[in-house]
């Protein structure tokens, strides 16, 4: 009997990389930039567009702030809201779903680094709150710039859900999550076929500059792709990753937005560090081969030996 999972299911996807967002840039201006790429995506036949992490503002965790009213100016208290309504309306008109990263403040005062997945009818089908928060919680003046995600956000409290939507099984992650194999594997165990994520990655690792073994700059892009290509291959899923890139408020952010096939191969890659849409026709049925052979989890995983992964956080070396 023919394997129905091998019947092609093409989803045309765009990664809408954004160039720098100045601290003074308004949300309306950011949304206007997104609309330009959304319309280009429509012309190119996209059903889904992935925008970056914290796409409505500059990457504010680079500043130490003590006035929480100043901090809260970067947060959204509802979604959609007045600033993002034009994005929702245009995406619905064009029948394009989207991923949008933003800073979320809940009615009871919790702050998260959040992303939503909106379907082609304009409905929010999923929300994800960033679990792996990099950086630090207190001012570290010895750094060239701060990375205060641990100050401004709580770790996500939703886990790694996936959603059956827009013809596939989709999951979300945000930036630093992509460096952790657990992110992909948890969603892999739920059958994820396309993992979408946005990122803001400084070209210089601020902590490396104060570490005794600094990290050469070229490794930033290498590691960006390395982790996502490995995650895609080992879980036989598409990965769509969108940067906020370029020289933002004195800090250089890497580009390298890409679309990665379940084989781990990059099939589309941004060339610039500016607003740029890249597109690929992603056949979700291509996930089936890896999921049913090398990475047929139910046949080959040996969970009796993996317990440590979910019971121990740090390393304990042998005596
Ligand atoms: N936004 C984000 O998570 N950026 C991190 C920077 C790590 S260096 C503190 C990243 O993993 O790309």
PDB file of C-alpha atoms and ligand atoms in Angstrom:
ATOM      1  CA  UNK A   1       0.000   0.000   0.000  1.00  0.00           C
ATOM      2  CA  UNK A   2       1.337   3.454  -0.917  1.00  0.00           C
ATOM      3  CA  UNK A   3       2.613   5.590   1.955  1.00  0.00           C
ATOM      4  CA  UNK A   4       0.287   8.623   2.119  1.00  0.00           C
ATOM      5  CA  UNK A   5       2.937  10.535   4.029  1.00  0.00           C
ATOM      6  CA  UNK A   6       5.044  10.588   0.864  1.00  0.00           C
ATOM      7  CA  UNK A   7       2.438  12.559  -1.095  1.00  0.00           C
ATOM      8  CA  UNK A   8       3.971  16.014  -1.693  1.00  0.00           C
ATOM      9  CA  UNK A   9       2.634  18.833   0.516  1.00  0.00           C
ATOM     10  CA  UNK A  10       4.218  22.056  -0.603  1.00  0.00           C
ATOM     11  CA  UNK A  11       4.213  25.015   1.745  1.00  0.00           C
ATOM     12  CA  UNK A  12       5.833  28.107   0.279  1.00  0.00           C
ATOM     13  CA  UNK A  13       7.495  29.945   3.128  1.00  0.00           C
ATOM     14  CA  UNK A  14       9.273  33.278   3.456  1.00  0.00           C
ATOM     15  CA  UNK A  15      11.823  34.320   6.054  1.00  0.00           C
ATOM     16  CA  UNK A  16      11.451  38.103   6.309  1.00  0.00           C
ATOM     17  CA  UNK A  17      14.780  39.242   7.691  1.00  0.00           C
ATOM     18  CA  UNK A  18      14.782  42.748   9.144  1.00  0.00           C
ATOM     19  CA  UNK A  19      17.675  45.168   9.182  1.00  0.00           C
ATOM     20  CA  UNK A  20      18.380  47.199  12.311  1.00  0.00           C
ATOM     21  CA  UNK A  21      15.595  48.837  14.308  1.00  0.00           C
ATOM     22  CA  UNK A  22      16.675  52.056  16.006  1.00  0.00           C
ATOM     23  CA  UNK A  23      15.606  52.734  19.584  1.00  0.00           C
ATOM     24  CA  UNK A  24      13.631  55.713  18.284  1.00  0.00           C
ATOM     25  CA  UNK A  25      11.861  53.742  15.540  1.00  0.00           C
ATOM     26  CA  UNK A  26       8.124  53.416  16.073  1.00  0.00           C
ATOM     27  CA  UNK A  27       6.157  50.191  15.980  1.00  0.00           C
ATOM     28  CA  UNK A  28       4.192  51.681  13.080  1.00  0.00           C
ATOM     29  CA  UNK A  29       7.420  52.023  11.105  1.00  0.00           C
ATOM     30  CA  UNK A  30       8.444  48.413  11.888  1.00  0.00           C
ATOM     31  CA  UNK A  31       5.017  47.174  10.800  1.00  0.00           C
ATOM     32  CA  UNK A  32       5.278  49.218   7.603  1.00  0.00           C
ATOM     33  CA  UNK A  33       8.592  47.490   6.825  1.00  0.00           C
ATOM     34  CA  UNK A  34       6.969  44.124   7.498  1.00  0.00           C
ATOM     35  CA  UNK A  35       4.059  44.968   5.204  1.00  0.00           C
ATOM     36  CA  UNK A  36       6.462  45.652   2.338  1.00  0.00           C
ATOM     37  CA  UNK A  37       7.928  42.150   2.735  1.00  0.00           C
ATOM     38  CA  UNK A  38       4.500  40.585   3.272  1.00  0.00           C
ATOM     39  CA  UNK A  39       3.330  41.944  -0.086  1.00  0.00           C
ATOM     40  CA  UNK A  40       6.488  40.675  -1.760  1.00  0.00           C
ATOM     41  CA  UNK A  41       5.819  37.299  -0.117  1.00  0.00           C
ATOM     42  CA  UNK A  42       2.302  37.324  -1.571  1.00  0.00           C
ATOM     43  CA  UNK A  43       3.685  37.994  -5.048  1.00  0.00           C
ATOM     44  CA  UNK A  44       6.049  35.044  -4.567  1.00  0.00           C
ATOM     45  CA  UNK A  45       3.250  32.704  -3.499  1.00  0.00           C
ATOM     46  CA  UNK A  46       4.036  32.379   0.227  1.00  0.00           C
ATOM     47  CA  UNK A  47       1.529  30.834   2.612  1.00  0.00           C
ATOM     48  CA  UNK A  48       3.636  31.657   5.676  1.00  0.00           C
ATOM     49  CA  UNK A  49       6.103  34.437   6.547  1.00  0.00           C
ATOM     50  CA  UNK A  50       8.469  34.300   9.515  1.00  0.00           C
ATOM     51  CA  UNK A  51       9.481  37.610  11.103  1.00  0.00           C
ATOM     52  CA  UNK A  52      12.313  37.990  13.675  1.00  0.00           C
ATOM     53  CA  UNK A  53      12.431  37.806  17.478  1.00  0.00           C
ATOM     54  CA  UNK A  54      11.302  41.079  19.142  1.00  0.00           C
ATOM     55  CA  UNK A  55      10.363  42.415  15.716  1.00  0.00           C
ATOM     56  CA  UNK A  56       8.468  45.491  16.876  1.00  0.00           C
ATOM     57  CA  UNK A  57      11.289  47.272  18.708  1.00  0.00           C
ATOM     58  CA  UNK A  58      15.027  47.532  18.933  1.00  0.00           C
ATOM     59  CA  UNK A  59      16.752  44.699  20.867  1.00  0.00           C
ATOM     60  CA  UNK A  60      16.298  46.511  24.196  1.00  0.00           C
ATOM     61  CA  UNK A  61      17.995  43.898  26.497  1.00  0.00           C
ATOM     62  CA  UNK A  62      21.287  45.511  25.471  1.00  0.00           C
ATOM     63  CA  UNK A  63      20.545  48.334  27.912  1.00  0.00           C
ATOM     64  CA  UNK A  64      20.462  48.199  31.710  1.00  0.00           C
ATOM     65  CA  UNK A  65      17.325  49.978  32.835  1.00  0.00           C
ATOM     66  CA  UNK A  66      16.116  50.454  36.400  1.00  0.00           C
ATOM     67  CA  UNK A  67      12.915  52.344  35.628  1.00  0.00           C
ATOM     68  CA  UNK A  68      10.350  49.644  34.841  1.00  0.00           C
ATOM     69  CA  UNK A  69       8.126  52.193  33.095  1.00  0.00           C
ATOM     70  CA  UNK A  70      10.956  52.659  30.603  1.00  0.00           C
ATOM     71  CA  UNK A  71      11.231  48.863  30.238  1.00  0.00           C
ATOM     72  CA  UNK A  72       7.491  48.435  29.796  1.00  0.00           C
ATOM     73  CA  UNK A  73       7.497  50.814  26.843  1.00  0.00           C
ATOM     74  CA  UNK A  74       9.041  47.939  24.853  1.00  0.00           C
ATOM     75  CA  UNK A  75       6.279  45.475  25.821  1.00  0.00           C
ATOM     76  CA  UNK A  76       2.885  44.682  24.302  1.00  0.00           C
ATOM     77  CA  UNK A  77      -0.040  44.107  26.664  1.00  0.00           C
ATOM     78  CA  UNK A  78      -2.354  42.716  23.988  1.00  0.00           C
ATOM     79  CA  UNK A  79      -2.047  41.113  20.579  1.00  0.00           C
ATOM     80  CA  UNK A  80      -3.198  42.191  18.092  1.00  0.00           C
ATOM     81  CA  UNK A  81      -3.091  45.817  19.174  1.00  0.00           C
ATOM     82  CA  UNK A  82      -3.355  49.143  17.442  1.00  0.00           C
ATOM     83  CA  UNK A  83       0.213  48.962  16.113  1.00  0.00           C
ATOM     84  CA  UNK A  84      -0.014  45.419  14.726  1.00  0.00           C
ATOM     85  CA  UNK A  85      -3.632  45.524  13.494  1.00  0.00           C
ATOM     86  CA  UNK A  86      -2.512  46.561   9.959  1.00  0.00           C
ATOM     87  CA  UNK A  87      -0.204  43.510   9.812  1.00  0.00           C
ATOM     88  CA  UNK A  88      -2.987  41.149  10.857  1.00  0.00           C
ATOM     89  CA  UNK A  89      -5.421  42.759   8.393  1.00  0.00           C
ATOM     90  CA  UNK A  90      -3.052  42.687   5.420  1.00  0.00           C
ATOM     91  CA  UNK A  91      -1.889  39.127   6.115  1.00  0.00           C
ATOM     92  CA  UNK A  92      -5.509  37.999   6.304  1.00  0.00           C
ATOM     93  CA  UNK A  93      -6.340  39.818   3.066  1.00  0.00           C
ATOM     94  CA  UNK A  94      -3.360  38.174   1.367  1.00  0.00           C
ATOM     95  CA  UNK A  95      -4.157  34.794   3.020  1.00  0.00           C
ATOM     96  CA  UNK A  96      -0.661  34.536   4.492  1.00  0.00           C
ATOM     97  CA  UNK A  97       0.075  33.138   7.940  1.00  0.00           C
ATOM     98  CA  UNK A  98       2.923  34.594   9.980  1.00  0.00           C
ATOM     99  CA  UNK A  99       5.239  34.196  12.962  1.00  0.00           C
ATOM    100  CA  UNK A 100       5.846  37.369  14.942  1.00  0.00           C
ATOM    101  CA  UNK A 101       8.197  37.833  17.886  1.00  0.00           C
ATOM    102  CA  UNK A 102       7.472  40.515  20.501  1.00  0.00           C
ATOM    103  CA  UNK A 103       7.900  41.339  24.177  1.00  0.00           C
ATOM    104  CA  UNK A 104       4.753  40.316  26.060  1.00  0.00           C
ATOM    105  CA  UNK A 105       3.516  41.679  29.389  1.00  0.00           C
ATOM    106  CA  UNK A 106       0.607  39.685  30.769  1.00  0.00           C
ATOM    107  CA  UNK A 107      -2.369  41.225  32.639  1.00  0.00           C
ATOM    108  CA  UNK A 108      -0.916  39.876  35.916  1.00  0.00           C
ATOM    109  CA  UNK A 109       2.455  41.497  35.282  1.00  0.00           C
ATOM    110  CA  UNK A 110       4.641  38.679  33.895  1.00  0.00           C
ATOM    111  CA  UNK A 111       7.065  39.516  31.118  1.00  0.00           C
ATOM    112  CA  UNK A 112       8.003  37.033  28.386  1.00  0.00           C
ATOM    113  CA  UNK A 113       9.950  36.978  25.135  1.00  0.00           C
ATOM    114  CA  UNK A 114       7.087  35.673  23.012  1.00  0.00           C
ATOM    115  CA  UNK A 115       6.192  34.596  19.504  1.00  0.00           C
ATOM    116  CA  UNK A 116       2.801  33.936  17.980  1.00  0.00           C
ATOM    117  CA  UNK A 117       1.775  31.884  14.988  1.00  0.00           C
ATOM    118  CA  UNK A 118      -1.090  33.336  12.968  1.00  0.00           C
ATOM    119  CA  UNK A 119      -2.865  31.253  10.336  1.00  0.00           C
ATOM    120  CA  UNK A 120      -3.944  32.244   6.824  1.00  0.00           C
ATOM    121  CA  UNK A 121      -7.353  33.380   8.144  1.00  0.00           C
ATOM    122  CA  UNK A 122      -5.738  35.814  10.576  1.00  0.00           C
ATOM    123  CA  UNK A 123      -6.387  33.742  13.716  1.00  0.00           C
ATOM    124  CA  UNK A 124      -3.690  33.283  16.371  1.00  0.00           C
ATOM    125  CA  UNK A 125      -3.263  29.502  16.463  1.00  0.00           C
ATOM    126  CA  UNK A 126      -0.323  29.334  18.828  1.00  0.00           C
ATOM    127  CA  UNK A 127       1.799  31.178  21.312  1.00  0.00           C
ATOM    128  CA  UNK A 128       5.324  30.294  22.432  1.00  0.00           C
ATOM    129  CA  UNK A 129       7.333  31.910  25.244  1.00  0.00           C
ATOM    130  CA  UNK A 130      11.117  31.685  25.005  1.00  0.00           C
ATOM    131  CA  UNK A 131      12.482  29.046  27.354  1.00  0.00           C
ATOM    132  CA  UNK A 132      16.270  29.432  27.013  1.00  0.00           C
ATOM    133  CA  UNK A 133      17.028  33.005  28.098  1.00  0.00           C
ATOM    134  CA  UNK A 134      20.677  33.897  27.516  1.00  0.00           C
ATOM    135  CA  UNK A 135      22.724  36.605  29.158  1.00  0.00           C
ATOM    136  CA  UNK A 136      22.496  37.906  32.707  1.00  0.00           C
ATOM    137  CA  UNK A 137      20.166  39.657  35.158  1.00  0.00           C
ATOM    138  CA  UNK A 138      22.360  42.416  36.592  1.00  0.00           C
ATOM    139  CA  UNK A 139      24.379  45.228  35.060  1.00  0.00           C
ATOM    140  CA  UNK A 140      27.848  44.034  34.021  1.00  0.00           C
ATOM    141  CA  UNK A 141      29.688  47.241  33.090  1.00  0.00           C
ATOM    142  CA  UNK A 142      32.818  45.357  32.001  1.00  0.00           C
ATOM    143  CA  UNK A 143      30.862  44.126  28.960  1.00  0.00           C
ATOM    144  CA  UNK A 144      30.889  46.194  25.733  1.00  0.00           C
ATOM    145  CA  UNK A 145      27.078  45.905  25.754  1.00  0.00           C
ATOM    146  CA  UNK A 146      24.584  44.221  28.031  1.00  0.00           C
ATOM    147  CA  UNK A 147      22.488  41.140  27.277  1.00  0.00           C
ATOM    148  CA  UNK A 148      19.842  41.402  29.997  1.00  0.00           C
ATOM    149  CA  UNK A 149      17.241  38.889  28.885  1.00  0.00           C
ATOM    150  CA  UNK A 150      17.383  37.242  32.309  1.00  0.00           C
ATOM    151  CA  UNK A 151      16.458  40.612  33.835  1.00  0.00           C
ATOM    152  CA  UNK A 152      13.569  41.536  31.583  1.00  0.00           C
ATOM    153  CA  UNK A 153      11.962  38.152  30.887  1.00  0.00           C
ATOM    154  CA  UNK A 154      10.847  35.078  32.797  1.00  0.00           C
ATOM    155  CA  UNK A 155      11.521  31.665  31.232  1.00  0.00           C
ATOM    156  CA  UNK A 156       8.624  30.544  29.085  1.00  0.00           C
ATOM    157  CA  UNK A 157       5.861  28.624  30.855  1.00  0.00           C
ATOM    158  CA  UNK A 158       4.172  26.936  27.904  1.00  0.00           C
ATOM    159  CA  UNK A 159       6.743  24.286  26.979  1.00  0.00           C
ATOM    160  CA  UNK A 160       7.317  23.454  23.309  1.00  0.00           C
ATOM    161  CA  UNK A 161       3.871  22.922  21.789  1.00  0.00           C
ATOM    162  CA  UNK A 162       3.287  22.105  18.127  1.00  0.00           C
ATOM    163  CA  UNK A 163       0.157  22.846  16.129  1.00  0.00           C
ATOM    164  CA  UNK A 164      -1.527  21.087  13.237  1.00  0.00           C
ATOM    165  CA  UNK A 165      -2.149  24.126  11.039  1.00  0.00           C
ATOM    166  CA  UNK A 166      -1.772  25.391   7.472  1.00  0.00           C
ATOM    167  CA  UNK A 167      -1.364  21.836   6.176  1.00  0.00           C
ATOM    168  CA  UNK A 168       1.464  20.725   8.456  1.00  0.00           C
ATOM    169  CA  UNK A 169       2.669  20.258  12.014  1.00  0.00           C
ATOM    170  CA  UNK A 170       4.378  23.494  13.058  1.00  0.00           C
ATOM    171  CA  UNK A 171       6.373  24.457  16.130  1.00  0.00           C
ATOM    172  CA  UNK A 172       8.081  27.633  17.305  1.00  0.00           C
ATOM    173  CA  UNK A 173      11.287  28.592  19.068  1.00  0.00           C
ATOM    174  CA  UNK A 174      13.061  31.882  19.743  1.00  0.00           C
ATOM    175  CA  UNK A 175      16.730  32.646  19.153  1.00  0.00           C
ATOM    176  CA  UNK A 176      18.855  31.014  21.877  1.00  0.00           C
ATOM    177  CA  UNK A 177      16.463  28.029  21.929  1.00  0.00           C
ATOM    178  CA  UNK A 178      17.959  27.029  18.573  1.00  0.00           C
ATOM    179  CA  UNK A 179      21.302  26.220  20.211  1.00  0.00           C
ATOM    180  CA  UNK A 180      19.772  23.485  22.416  1.00  0.00           C
ATOM    181  CA  UNK A 181      19.089  20.009  20.991  1.00  0.00           C
ATOM    182  CA  UNK A 182      16.288  19.532  23.534  1.00  0.00           C
ATOM    183  CA  UNK A 183      14.250  22.223  21.753  1.00  0.00           C
ATOM    184  CA  UNK A 184      14.145  20.269  18.517  1.00  0.00           C
ATOM    185  CA  UNK A 185      13.819  16.849  20.114  1.00  0.00           C
ATOM    186  CA  UNK A 186      10.801  17.721  22.253  1.00  0.00           C
ATOM    187  CA  UNK A 187       9.029  19.002  19.157  1.00  0.00           C
ATOM    188  CA  UNK A 188      10.447  16.131  17.103  1.00  0.00           C
ATOM    189  CA  UNK A 189       8.697  13.762  19.493  1.00  0.00           C
ATOM    190  CA  UNK A 190       5.459  15.553  18.623  1.00  0.00           C
ATOM    191  CA  UNK A 191       6.048  15.055  14.898  1.00  0.00           C
ATOM    192  CA  UNK A 192       7.100  18.598  14.032  1.00  0.00           C
ATOM    193  CA  UNK A 193       7.460  19.174  10.294  1.00  0.00           C
ATOM    194  CA  UNK A 194       8.414  22.832  10.321  1.00  0.00           C
ATOM    195  CA  UNK A 195      10.065  24.688  13.172  1.00  0.00           C
ATOM    196  CA  UNK A 196       9.942  28.467  12.763  1.00  0.00           C
ATOM    197  CA  UNK A 197      12.031  30.892  14.779  1.00  0.00           C
ATOM    198  CA  UNK A 198      13.390  34.408  14.906  1.00  0.00           C
ATOM    199  CA  UNK A 199      16.672  35.627  16.341  1.00  0.00           C
ATOM    200  CA  UNK A 200      18.827  38.633  17.352  1.00  0.00           C
ATOM    201  CA  UNK A 201      22.418  37.451  17.591  1.00  0.00           C
ATOM    202  CA  UNK A 202      25.242  39.902  18.269  1.00  0.00           C
ATOM    203  CA  UNK A 203      28.203  39.378  15.942  1.00  0.00           C
ATOM    204  CA  UNK A 204      30.379  39.531  19.026  1.00  0.00           C
ATOM    205  CA  UNK A 205      29.719  37.355  22.040  1.00  0.00           C
ATOM    206  CA  UNK A 206      29.776  39.985  24.805  1.00  0.00           C
ATOM    207  CA  UNK A 207      30.656  37.421  27.448  1.00  0.00           C
ATOM    208  CA  UNK A 208      33.550  36.168  25.295  1.00  0.00           C
ATOM    209  CA  UNK A 209      35.230  39.560  25.564  1.00  0.00           C
ATOM    210  CA  UNK A 210      35.439  39.208  29.330  1.00  0.00           C
ATOM    211  CA  UNK A 211      36.302  35.497  29.173  1.00  0.00           C
ATOM    212  CA  UNK A 212      39.855  34.203  29.048  1.00  0.00           C
ATOM    213  CA  UNK A 213      39.181  32.392  25.747  1.00  0.00           C
ATOM    214  CA  UNK A 214      37.396  34.879  23.461  1.00  0.00           C
ATOM    215  CA  UNK A 215      35.339  33.613  20.533  1.00  0.00           C
ATOM    216  CA  UNK A 216      36.471  34.632  17.029  1.00  0.00           C
ATOM    217  CA  UNK A 217      33.707  36.500  15.184  1.00  0.00           C
ATOM    218  CA  UNK A 218      33.460  34.119  12.220  1.00  0.00           C
ATOM    219  CA  UNK A 219      32.240  31.356  14.525  1.00  0.00           C
ATOM    220  CA  UNK A 220      29.013  33.259  15.264  1.00  0.00           C
ATOM    221  CA  UNK A 221      27.589  32.570  11.818  1.00  0.00           C
ATOM    222  CA  UNK A 222      29.043  29.071  11.681  1.00  0.00           C
ATOM    223  CA  UNK A 223      27.358  28.130  14.970  1.00  0.00           C
ATOM    224  CA  UNK A 224      24.107  29.780  13.901  1.00  0.00           C
ATOM    225  CA  UNK A 225      23.790  27.424  10.967  1.00  0.00           C
ATOM    226  CA  UNK A 226      25.485  24.429  12.595  1.00  0.00           C
ATOM    227  CA  UNK A 227      22.894  24.062  15.349  1.00  0.00           C
ATOM    228  CA  UNK A 228      19.882  24.555  13.119  1.00  0.00           C
ATOM    229  CA  UNK A 229      21.111  22.237  10.374  1.00  0.00           C
ATOM    230  CA  UNK A 230      21.807  19.572  12.985  1.00  0.00           C
ATOM    231  CA  UNK A 231      18.391  20.087  14.617  1.00  0.00           C
ATOM    232  CA  UNK A 232      16.641  19.863  11.249  1.00  0.00           C
ATOM    233  CA  UNK A 233      18.469  16.677  10.229  1.00  0.00           C
ATOM    234  CA  UNK A 234      18.257  14.869  13.564  1.00  0.00           C
ATOM    235  CA  UNK A 235      14.510  15.436  13.773  1.00  0.00           C
ATOM    236  CA  UNK A 236      13.819  15.392  10.048  1.00  0.00           C
ATOM    237  CA  UNK A 237      12.049  18.730  10.045  1.00  0.00           C
ATOM    238  CA  UNK A 238      12.146  21.948   8.093  1.00  0.00           C
ATOM    239  CA  UNK A 239      13.625  24.884  10.008  1.00  0.00           C
ATOM    240  CA  UNK A 240      12.878  28.470   9.003  1.00  0.00           C
ATOM    241  CA  UNK A 241      15.050  30.995  10.824  1.00  0.00           C
ATOM    242  CA  UNK A 242      14.819  34.765  10.532  1.00  0.00           C
ATOM    243  CA  UNK A 243      17.339  37.272  11.839  1.00  0.00           C
ATOM    244  CA  UNK A 244      17.157  40.843  12.889  1.00  0.00           C
ATOM    245  CA  UNK A 245      20.464  41.882  11.399  1.00  0.00           C
ATOM    246  CA  UNK A 246      22.878  44.727  10.834  1.00  0.00           C
ATOM    247  CA  UNK A 247      24.322  47.555  12.874  1.00  0.00           C
ATOM    248  CA  UNK A 248      21.712  48.357  15.515  1.00  0.00           C
ATOM    249  CA  UNK A 249      22.403  51.045  18.119  1.00  0.00           C
ATOM    250  CA  UNK A 250      26.158  50.462  18.010  1.00  0.00           C
ATOM    251  CA  UNK A 251      25.840  46.678  18.097  1.00  0.00           C
ATOM    252  CA  UNK A 252      26.373  44.454  15.061  1.00  0.00           C
ATOM    253  CA  UNK A 253      23.837  41.636  14.645  1.00  0.00           C
ATOM    254  CA  UNK A 254      24.508  38.694  12.348  1.00  0.00           C
ATOM    255  CA  UNK A 255      22.217  37.948   9.399  1.00  0.00           C
ATOM    256  CA  UNK A 256      22.256  34.519   7.852  1.00  0.00           C
ATOM    257  CA  UNK A 257      18.480  34.000   7.818  1.00  0.00           C
ATOM    258  CA  UNK A 258      17.845  30.663   6.194  1.00  0.00           C
ATOM    259  CA  UNK A 259      15.459  27.898   5.285  1.00  0.00           C
ATOM    260  CA  UNK A 260      16.762  24.423   6.062  1.00  0.00           C
ATOM    261  CA  UNK A 261      15.427  21.160   4.636  1.00  0.00           C
ATOM    262  CA  UNK A 262      14.890  17.996   6.730  1.00  0.00           C
ATOM    263  CA  UNK A 263      18.169  16.724   5.267  1.00  0.00           C
ATOM    264  CA  UNK A 264      19.955  19.545   7.098  1.00  0.00           C
ATOM    265  CA  UNK A 265      20.731  21.364   3.852  1.00  0.00           C
ATOM    266  CA  UNK A 266      20.229  25.126   3.574  1.00  0.00           C
ATOM    267  CA  UNK A 267      17.917  25.737   0.625  1.00  0.00           C
ATOM    268  CA  UNK A 268      17.588  29.529   0.924  1.00  0.00           C
ATOM    269  CA  UNK A 269      19.971  31.998   2.531  1.00  0.00           C
ATOM    270  CA  UNK A 270      19.842  35.765   3.058  1.00  0.00           C
ATOM    271  CA  UNK A 271      22.719  37.689   1.498  1.00  0.00           C
ATOM    272  CA  UNK A 272      22.330  41.016   3.287  1.00  0.00           C
ATOM    273  CA  UNK A 273      22.037  42.350   6.815  1.00  0.00           C
ATOM    274  CA  UNK A 274      19.010  44.467   5.828  1.00  0.00           C
ATOM    275  CA  UNK A 275      15.299  43.906   5.216  1.00  0.00           C
ATOM    276  CA  UNK A 276      15.295  40.930   2.859  1.00  0.00           C
ATOM    277  CA  UNK A 277      12.782  38.226   2.041  1.00  0.00           C
ATOM    278  CA  UNK A 278      14.003  34.745   1.170  1.00  0.00           C
ATOM    279  CA  UNK A 279      11.570  32.120  -0.073  1.00  0.00           C
ATOM    280  CA  UNK A 280      11.503  28.351  -0.504  1.00  0.00           C
ATOM    281  CA  UNK A 281       8.897  25.825  -1.599  1.00  0.00           C
ATOM    282  CA  UNK A 282       9.026  23.455   1.355  1.00  0.00           C
ATOM    283  CA  UNK A 283       7.634  19.977   0.718  1.00  0.00           C
ATOM    284  CA  UNK A 284       6.535  18.791   4.145  1.00  0.00           C
ATOM    285  CA  UNK A 285       6.398  15.190   2.914  1.00  0.00           C
ATOM    286  CA  UNK A 286      10.203  15.276   2.738  1.00  0.00           C
ATOM    287  CA  UNK A 287      10.148  14.936   6.540  1.00  0.00           C
ATOM    288  CA  UNK A 288       8.835  11.399   6.188  1.00  0.00           C
ATOM    289  CA  UNK A 289      12.030   9.780   4.954  1.00  0.00           C
ATOM    290  CA  UNK A 290      14.160  10.687   7.990  1.00  0.00           C
ATOM    291  CA  UNK A 291      11.287  10.161  10.422  1.00  0.00           C
ATOM    292  CA  UNK A 292      10.734   6.623   9.092  1.00  0.00           C
ATOM    293  CA  UNK A 293      14.376   5.538   8.663  1.00  0.00           C
ATOM    294  CA  UNK A 294      17.465   6.790  10.553  1.00  0.00           C
ATOM    295  CA  UNK A 295      15.370   8.835  12.981  1.00  0.00           C
ATOM    296  CA  UNK A 296      12.394   6.503  13.392  1.00  0.00           C
ATOM    297  CA  UNK A 297      12.246   7.375  17.091  1.00  0.00           C
ATOM    298  CA  UNK A 298       9.973   4.538  18.175  1.00  0.00           C
ATOM    299  CA  UNK A 299      12.368   1.970  16.696  1.00  0.00           C
ATOM    300  CA  UNK A 300      15.745   3.336  17.663  1.00  0.00           C
ATOM    301  CA  UNK A 301      15.645   5.657  20.698  1.00  0.00           C
ATOM    302  CA  UNK A 302      16.948   4.184  23.972  1.00  0.00           C
ATOM    303  CA  UNK A 303      15.207   6.291  26.580  1.00  0.00           C
ATOM    304  CA  UNK A 304      16.390   4.049  29.428  1.00  0.00           C
ATOM    305  CA  UNK A 305      19.759   5.799  28.989  1.00  0.00           C
ATOM    306  CA  UNK A 306      18.528   9.378  28.587  1.00  0.00           C
ATOM    307  CA  UNK A 307      17.108  10.056  32.063  1.00  0.00           C
ATOM    308  CA  UNK A 308      19.905  12.438  33.049  1.00  0.00           C
ATOM    309  CA  UNK A 309      18.869  14.869  30.332  1.00  0.00           C
ATOM    310  CA  UNK A 310      15.614  15.647  32.117  1.00  0.00           C
ATOM    311  CA  UNK A 311      16.801  15.250  35.713  1.00  0.00           C
ATOM    312  CA  UNK A 312      20.122  17.137  35.863  1.00  0.00           C
ATOM    313  CA  UNK A 313      20.793  20.707  34.669  1.00  0.00           C
ATOM    314  CA  UNK A 314      24.546  21.190  35.005  1.00  0.00           C
ATOM    315  CA  UNK A 315      27.573  18.973  34.465  1.00  0.00           C
ATOM    316  CA  UNK A 316      28.787  16.674  37.229  1.00  0.00           C
ATOM    317  CA  UNK A 317      32.242  15.377  36.349  1.00  0.00           C
ATOM    318  CA  UNK A 318      33.506  12.016  37.627  1.00  0.00           C
ATOM    319  CA  UNK A 319      35.502  12.168  40.868  1.00  0.00           C
TER     320      UNK A 319
HETATM  321  N1  LIG B   1      18.452  36.824  21.426  1.00  0.00           N
HETATM  322  C1  LIG B   1      19.259  35.807  21.783  1.00  0.00           C
HETATM  323  O1  LIG B   1      18.825  34.836  22.386  1.00  0.00           O
HETATM  324  N2  LIG B   1      20.553  35.934  21.444  1.00  0.00           N
HETATM  325  C2  LIG B   1      21.526  34.985  21.849  1.00  0.00           C
HETATM  326  C3  LIG B   1      22.817  35.676  22.104  1.00  0.00           C
HETATM  327  C4  LIG B   1      23.678  34.882  22.944  1.00  0.00           C
HETATM  328  S1  LIG B   1      25.071  35.772  23.486  1.00  0.00           S
HETATM  329  C5  LIG B   1      24.550  36.277  25.047  1.00  0.00           C
HETATM  330  C6  LIG B   1      21.747  33.875  20.846  1.00  0.00           C
HETATM  331  O2  LIG B   1      21.817  32.715  21.274  1.00  0.00           O
HETATM  332  O3  LIG B   1      21.890  34.124  19.658  1.00  0.00           O
END
